[in-house]
XYZ file of C-alpha atoms in Angstrom:
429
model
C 0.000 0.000 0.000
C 1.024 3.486 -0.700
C 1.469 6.317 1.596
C -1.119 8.080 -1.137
C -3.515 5.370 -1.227
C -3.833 5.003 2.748
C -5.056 8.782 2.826
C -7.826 7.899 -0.024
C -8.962 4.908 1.888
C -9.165 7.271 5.368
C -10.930 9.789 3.431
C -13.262 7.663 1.144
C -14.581 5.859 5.236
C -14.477 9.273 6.846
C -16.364 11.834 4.782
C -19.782 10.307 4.648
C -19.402 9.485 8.589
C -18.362 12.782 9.176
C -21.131 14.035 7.426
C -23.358 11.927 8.995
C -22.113 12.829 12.756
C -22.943 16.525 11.351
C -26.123 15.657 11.108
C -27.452 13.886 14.445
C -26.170 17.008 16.691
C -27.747 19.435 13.892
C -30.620 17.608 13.635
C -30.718 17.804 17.833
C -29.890 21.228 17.856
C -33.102 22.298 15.077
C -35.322 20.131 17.418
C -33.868 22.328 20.255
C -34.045 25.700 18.268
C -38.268 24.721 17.808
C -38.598 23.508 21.604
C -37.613 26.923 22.047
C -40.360 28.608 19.974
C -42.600 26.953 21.970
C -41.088 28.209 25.988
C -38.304 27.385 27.753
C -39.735 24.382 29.973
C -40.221 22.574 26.665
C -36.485 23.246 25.927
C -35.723 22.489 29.330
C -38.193 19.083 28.956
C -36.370 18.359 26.056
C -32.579 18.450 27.459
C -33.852 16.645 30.020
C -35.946 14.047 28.376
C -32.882 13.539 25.736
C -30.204 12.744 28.481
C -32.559 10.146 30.015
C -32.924 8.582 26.531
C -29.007 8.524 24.896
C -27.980 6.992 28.966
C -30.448 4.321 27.437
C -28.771 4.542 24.160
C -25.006 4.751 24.644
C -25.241 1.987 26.713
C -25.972 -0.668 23.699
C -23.408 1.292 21.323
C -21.708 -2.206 21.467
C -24.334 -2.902 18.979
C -21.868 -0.588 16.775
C -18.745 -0.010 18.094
C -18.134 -3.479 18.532
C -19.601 -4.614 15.046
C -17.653 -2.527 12.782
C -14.184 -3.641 13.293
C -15.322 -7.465 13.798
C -16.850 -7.034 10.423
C -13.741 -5.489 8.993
C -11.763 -8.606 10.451
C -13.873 -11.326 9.037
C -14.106 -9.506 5.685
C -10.737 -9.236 5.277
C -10.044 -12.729 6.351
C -12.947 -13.954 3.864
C -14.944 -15.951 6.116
C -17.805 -15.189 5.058
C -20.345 -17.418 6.104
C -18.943 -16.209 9.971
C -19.748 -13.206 8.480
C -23.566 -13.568 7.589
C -24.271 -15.851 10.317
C -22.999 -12.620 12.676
C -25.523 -10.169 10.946
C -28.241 -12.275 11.624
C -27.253 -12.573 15.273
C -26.764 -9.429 15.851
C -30.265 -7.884 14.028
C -32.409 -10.599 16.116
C -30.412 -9.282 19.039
C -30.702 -5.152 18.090
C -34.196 -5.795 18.169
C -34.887 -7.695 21.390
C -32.510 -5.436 23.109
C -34.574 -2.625 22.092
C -37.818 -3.754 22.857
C -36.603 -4.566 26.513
C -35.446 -1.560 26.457
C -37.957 0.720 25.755
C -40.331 -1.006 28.204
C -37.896 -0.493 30.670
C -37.747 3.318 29.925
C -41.247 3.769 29.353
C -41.971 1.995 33.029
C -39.148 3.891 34.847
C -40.258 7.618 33.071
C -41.603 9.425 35.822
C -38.364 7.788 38.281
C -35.946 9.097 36.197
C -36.772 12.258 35.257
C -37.331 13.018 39.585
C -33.347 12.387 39.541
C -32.834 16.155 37.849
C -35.623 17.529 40.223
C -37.426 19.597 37.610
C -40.369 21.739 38.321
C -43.793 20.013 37.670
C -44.698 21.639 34.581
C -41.115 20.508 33.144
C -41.163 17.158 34.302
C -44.644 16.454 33.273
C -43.418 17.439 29.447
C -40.279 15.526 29.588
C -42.317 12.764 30.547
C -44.248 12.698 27.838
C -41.332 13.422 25.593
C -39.087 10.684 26.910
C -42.486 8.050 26.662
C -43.294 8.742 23.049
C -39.403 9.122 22.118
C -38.694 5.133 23.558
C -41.057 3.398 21.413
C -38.456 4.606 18.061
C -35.663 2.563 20.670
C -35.932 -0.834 18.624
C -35.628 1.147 15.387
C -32.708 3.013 16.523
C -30.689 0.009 17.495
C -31.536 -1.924 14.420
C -30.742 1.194 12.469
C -27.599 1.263 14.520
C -26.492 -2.582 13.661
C -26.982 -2.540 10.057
C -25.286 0.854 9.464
C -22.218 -0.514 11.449
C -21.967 -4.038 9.641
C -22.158 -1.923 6.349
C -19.200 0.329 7.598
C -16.824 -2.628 8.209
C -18.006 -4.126 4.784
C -16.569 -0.450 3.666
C -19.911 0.774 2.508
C -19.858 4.159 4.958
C -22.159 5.698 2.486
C -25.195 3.908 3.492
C -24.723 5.544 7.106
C -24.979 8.764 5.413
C -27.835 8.302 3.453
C -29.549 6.160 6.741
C -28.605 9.661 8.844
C -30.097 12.075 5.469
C -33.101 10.182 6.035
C -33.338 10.235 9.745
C -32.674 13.880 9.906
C -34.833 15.511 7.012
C -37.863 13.128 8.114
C -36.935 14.239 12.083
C -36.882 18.078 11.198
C -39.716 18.329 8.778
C -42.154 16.094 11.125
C -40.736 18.273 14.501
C -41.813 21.335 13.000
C -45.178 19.978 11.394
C -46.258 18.225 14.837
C -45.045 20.461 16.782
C -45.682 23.991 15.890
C -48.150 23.672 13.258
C -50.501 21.072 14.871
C -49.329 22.163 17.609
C -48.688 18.752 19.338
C -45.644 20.575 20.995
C -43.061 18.324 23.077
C -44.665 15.610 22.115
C -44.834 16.063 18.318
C -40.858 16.680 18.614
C -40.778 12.885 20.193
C -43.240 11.334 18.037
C -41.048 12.804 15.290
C -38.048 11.160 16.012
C -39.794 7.576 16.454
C -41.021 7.718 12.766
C -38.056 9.024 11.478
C -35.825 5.842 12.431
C -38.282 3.612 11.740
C -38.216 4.912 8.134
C -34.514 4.654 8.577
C -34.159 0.963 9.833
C -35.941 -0.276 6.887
C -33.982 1.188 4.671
C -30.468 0.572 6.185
C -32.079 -3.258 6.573
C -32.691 -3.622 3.385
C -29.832 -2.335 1.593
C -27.626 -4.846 4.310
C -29.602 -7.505 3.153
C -28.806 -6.786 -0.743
C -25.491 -6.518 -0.245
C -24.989 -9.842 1.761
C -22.634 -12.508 -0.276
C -24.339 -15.648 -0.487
C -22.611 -18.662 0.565
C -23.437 -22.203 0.336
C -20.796 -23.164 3.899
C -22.789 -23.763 7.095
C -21.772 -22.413 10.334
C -20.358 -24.848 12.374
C -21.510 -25.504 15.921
C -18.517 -24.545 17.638
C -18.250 -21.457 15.213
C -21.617 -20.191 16.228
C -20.399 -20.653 19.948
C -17.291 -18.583 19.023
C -19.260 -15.664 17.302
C -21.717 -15.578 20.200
C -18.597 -15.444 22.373
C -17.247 -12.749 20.449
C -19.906 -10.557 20.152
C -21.410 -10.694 23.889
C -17.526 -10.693 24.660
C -16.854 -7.040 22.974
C -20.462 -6.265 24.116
C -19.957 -6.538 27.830
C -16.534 -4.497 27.865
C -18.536 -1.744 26.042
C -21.222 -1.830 27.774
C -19.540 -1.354 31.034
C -17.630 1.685 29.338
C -20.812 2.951 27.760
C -22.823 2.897 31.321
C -20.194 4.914 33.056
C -19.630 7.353 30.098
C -23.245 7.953 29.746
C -24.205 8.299 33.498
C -21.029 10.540 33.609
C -22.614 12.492 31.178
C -25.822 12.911 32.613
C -24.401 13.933 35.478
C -23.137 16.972 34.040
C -26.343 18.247 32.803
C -28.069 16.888 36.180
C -25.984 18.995 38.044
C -26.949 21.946 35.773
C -30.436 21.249 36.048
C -29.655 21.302 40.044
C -28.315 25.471 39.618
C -31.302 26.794 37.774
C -33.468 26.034 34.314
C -31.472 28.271 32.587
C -28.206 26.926 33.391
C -29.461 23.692 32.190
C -30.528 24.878 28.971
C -27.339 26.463 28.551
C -25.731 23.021 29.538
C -27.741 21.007 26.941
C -27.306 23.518 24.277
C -23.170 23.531 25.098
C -23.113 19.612 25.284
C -25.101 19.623 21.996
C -22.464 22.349 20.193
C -19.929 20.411 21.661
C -20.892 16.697 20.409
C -20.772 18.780 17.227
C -17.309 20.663 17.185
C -15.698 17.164 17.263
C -17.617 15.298 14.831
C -15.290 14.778 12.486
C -12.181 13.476 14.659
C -15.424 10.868 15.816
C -15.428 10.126 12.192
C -11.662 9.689 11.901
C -12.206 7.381 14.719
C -14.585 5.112 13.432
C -13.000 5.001 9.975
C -10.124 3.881 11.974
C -12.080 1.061 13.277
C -12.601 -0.532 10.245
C -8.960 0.650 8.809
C -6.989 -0.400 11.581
C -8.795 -3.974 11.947
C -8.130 -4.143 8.331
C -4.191 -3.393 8.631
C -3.739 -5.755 11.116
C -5.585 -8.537 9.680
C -3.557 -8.224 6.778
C -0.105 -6.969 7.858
C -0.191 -7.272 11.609
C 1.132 -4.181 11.941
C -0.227 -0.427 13.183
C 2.168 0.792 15.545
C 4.773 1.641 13.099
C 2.448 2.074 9.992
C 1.799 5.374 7.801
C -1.601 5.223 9.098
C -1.396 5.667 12.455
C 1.189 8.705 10.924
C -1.375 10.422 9.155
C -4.668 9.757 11.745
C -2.143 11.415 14.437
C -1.126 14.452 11.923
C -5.101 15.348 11.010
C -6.062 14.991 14.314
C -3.776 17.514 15.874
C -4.089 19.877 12.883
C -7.525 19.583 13.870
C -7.570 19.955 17.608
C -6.497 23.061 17.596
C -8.857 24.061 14.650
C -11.262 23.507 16.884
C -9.421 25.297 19.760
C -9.272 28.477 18.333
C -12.686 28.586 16.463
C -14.646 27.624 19.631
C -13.288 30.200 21.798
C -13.459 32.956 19.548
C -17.316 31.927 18.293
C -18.915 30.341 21.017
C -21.011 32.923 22.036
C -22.425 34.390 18.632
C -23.099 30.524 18.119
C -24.829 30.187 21.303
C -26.953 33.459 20.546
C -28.009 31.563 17.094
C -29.578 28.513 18.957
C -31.594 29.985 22.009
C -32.122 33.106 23.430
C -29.727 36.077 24.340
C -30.401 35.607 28.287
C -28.115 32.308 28.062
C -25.249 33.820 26.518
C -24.827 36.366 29.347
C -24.338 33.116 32.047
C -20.812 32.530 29.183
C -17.478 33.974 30.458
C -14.142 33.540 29.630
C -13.615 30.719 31.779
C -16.466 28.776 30.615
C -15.125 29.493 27.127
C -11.800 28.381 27.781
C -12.474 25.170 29.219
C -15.462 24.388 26.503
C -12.529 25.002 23.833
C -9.741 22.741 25.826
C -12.498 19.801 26.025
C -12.257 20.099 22.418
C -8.474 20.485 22.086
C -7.646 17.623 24.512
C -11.062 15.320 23.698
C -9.989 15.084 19.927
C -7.073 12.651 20.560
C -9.404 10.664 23.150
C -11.699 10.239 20.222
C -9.123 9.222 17.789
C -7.400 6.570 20.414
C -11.158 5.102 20.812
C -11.448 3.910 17.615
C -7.909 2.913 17.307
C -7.851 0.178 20.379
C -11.000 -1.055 19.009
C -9.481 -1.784 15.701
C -6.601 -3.216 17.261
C -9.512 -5.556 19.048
C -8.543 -4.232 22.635
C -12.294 -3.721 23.840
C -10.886 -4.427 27.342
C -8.153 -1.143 27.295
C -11.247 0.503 25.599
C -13.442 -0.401 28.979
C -11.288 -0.004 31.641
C -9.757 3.618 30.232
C -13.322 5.174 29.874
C -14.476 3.504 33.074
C -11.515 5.077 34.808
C -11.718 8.606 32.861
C -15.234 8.763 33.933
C -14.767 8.180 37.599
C -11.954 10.742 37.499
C -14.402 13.210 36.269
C -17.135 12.319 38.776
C -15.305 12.676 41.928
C -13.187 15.907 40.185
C -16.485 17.467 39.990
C -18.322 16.641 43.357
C -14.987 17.989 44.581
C -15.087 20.900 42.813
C -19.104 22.084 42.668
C -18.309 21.815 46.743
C -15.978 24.660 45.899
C -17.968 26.419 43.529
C -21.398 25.845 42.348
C -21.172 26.962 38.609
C -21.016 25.202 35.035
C -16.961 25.788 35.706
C -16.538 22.901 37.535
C -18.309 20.542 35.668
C -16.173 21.478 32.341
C -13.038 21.104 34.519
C -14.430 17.951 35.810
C -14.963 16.589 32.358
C -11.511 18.318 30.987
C -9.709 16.376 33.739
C -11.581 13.113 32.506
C -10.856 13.354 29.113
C -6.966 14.098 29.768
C -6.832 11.140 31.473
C -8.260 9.064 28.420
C -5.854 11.043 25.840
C -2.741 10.298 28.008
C -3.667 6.391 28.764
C -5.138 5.725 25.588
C -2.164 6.565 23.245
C -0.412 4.795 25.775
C -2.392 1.618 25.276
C -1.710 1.662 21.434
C 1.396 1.888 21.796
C 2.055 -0.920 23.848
C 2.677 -4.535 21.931
């Protein structure tokens, strides 16, 4: 392989993820932009009603993260009829897992949403959001499978079109339920539901059509192995996934526990800054299915042009975002909601919002990286450790000073743990 054709293979699997993380934080940010049309305890229901939901969520991204650079593997290897008998296992499983889910969240609602200690015209909304918002949980995971079985097969355009779909249908149906039938929180739930169930099917289908037939059973043991595999990779991440998310929660609960506006402010920050690193997220799951594919075929990454150039772009763009954030993040803030939030924004705040860009983008990067390299377990244990580092920094530090401060220097602190450790990790043989 040449140098030249290693940075056409990480652009051709970046660009349409990229594109596609553009999307889901855009498409969270319009639905936050018409909450806020409506009144502030709908944008406030809405924060709150979405960090309930993605805890749910982010805790079966195994569903993905660990598909894509499994996939990669067993495509590159050509064992293929591993390979289709793993698809099936893991769409029958997408789906059960999110029908247990959403019964779980629809039955545990009104418990959840007490833990941010809303008022009662807040919670009632977010209620109602987060209820009519879980029934689209089955679709989402499903959507979620197929999309990342397509990405190791190196067919990352399907996630884009999959995302075009979710978001146009999302935005369109938000606004027509509602503000013009004026359905109001819930329409902006009820929205989202259709709009990945639309998705799935797609995404599904295309899967299915792309498939290679092959006439070789799956042996006995092999199923055992694949099982094995995938609940193997599964449990890691889902250990890492339920103390990222709950970390993450915890810094808007502890928003929601200053005022309703600081929360706001807090969901519309976390939203901008999900966005401002989308793209070294997209680096970082091309480089699952990139790096799986290197060392399946070479056995080699640590001294490989790859790992050259994925460490070049993603400095060049750390401090990209750096700059830009700092200088913009008010006037961007001012776009979204309304000119009350911006005046809670000082310098600190801006600082530390830019630096959890700066220092999060090579945490990103090294995410994708171990799981290429098919060290789930280093993935776990890092973001399980980051995460607790964060917590206790910030109980420490909200005991010092109550503000949105110490949360972003609580989550700054977590995420320079995970850059240091993770490039660390691999590093090591």
């Amino acid at each position: 392989m040449t140098n030249q054709f290693k940075k056409k293979e990480v652009w051709l699997n970046t660009y349409p993820i990229f594109l596609w993380l553009v999307s889901e934080p855009l498409v969270g940010l319009i639905d936050s932009k018409i909450a806020s049309y409506i009144d502030i305890d709908v944008l406030s229901a809405v924060g709150i009603g979405e960090t309930v939901y993605f805890v749910f969520i982010w805790i079966f991204v195994f569903l993905a993260y660990g598909t894509t650079p499994y996939v990669s593997n067993l495509q590159a290897t050509k064992q293929i009829h591993k390979l289709n008998y793993f698809i099936t296992f893991g769409r029958k499983s997408s789906v059960l897992i999110g029908l247990i889910s959403a019964s779980l969240l629809i039955f545990a609602s009104t418990e959840l949403i007490k833990f941010f200690e809303p008022t009662k015209a807040v919670s009632f909304k977010a209620n109602s959001y987060l209820i009519l918002r879980s029934l689209g949980l089955p679709f989402y995971l499903l959507n979620m499978h197929s999309t990342a079985v397509l990405r190791g097969m190196k067919y990352p355009k399907i996630t884009l079109y999959s995302s075009a779909i979710v978001g146009v249908a999302n935005v369109i149906l938000s606004y027509f339920l509602g503000i013009v039938l004026n359905f109001g929180v819930e329409g902006i739930a009820i929205a989202s539901s259709i709009a990945f169930l639309i998705s799935s099917i797609y995404s599904t289908k295309v899967l299915i059509s792309t498939q290679t037939q092959t006439s070789n059973f799956v042996k006995s043991h092999e199923k055992k192995e694949i099982s094995k595999k995938f609940f193997s990779i599964g449990f890691f991440i889902f250990i890492r996934s339920m103390f990222l998310t709950l970390f993450m929660a915890y810094l808007r609960n502890q928003a929601s526990l200053m005022s309703m506006s600081e929360i706001a402010l807090q969901h519309v920050l976390l939203q901008l800054w999900s966005f401002g690193y989308v793209f070294v997220d997209a680096l970082a799951i091309a480089a699952q299915t990139l790096v799986a594919e290197q060392k399946a075929k070479f056995n080699n990454y640590k001294n490989s042009e790859l790992k050259k150039y994925l460490n070049s772009l993603t400095f060049k763009i750390a401090i990209f975002l750096f700059i830009t954030s700092f200088i913009f993040l008010e006037n961007i803030v001012l776009l979204i909601t309304e000119a009350s939030l911006v005046l809670i924004i000082d310098n600190e705040l801006k600082t530390l919002f830019a630096l959890s860009l700066l220092i999060g983008s090579f945490a990103f990067l090294w995410d994708g990286v171990l799981l290429g390299l098919d060290k789930s377990k280093q993935f776990s244990i890092l973001t399980v450790v980051s995460s607790l580092i964060g917590f206790l920094s910030c109980v420490y530090l909200l005991s010092q000073d109550n503000s949105l401060s110490s949360l972003w220097i609580g989550l700054n602190l977590s995420l320079l743990y995970r850059g240091l450790v993770g490039f660390y990790y691999q590093i090591e043989d």
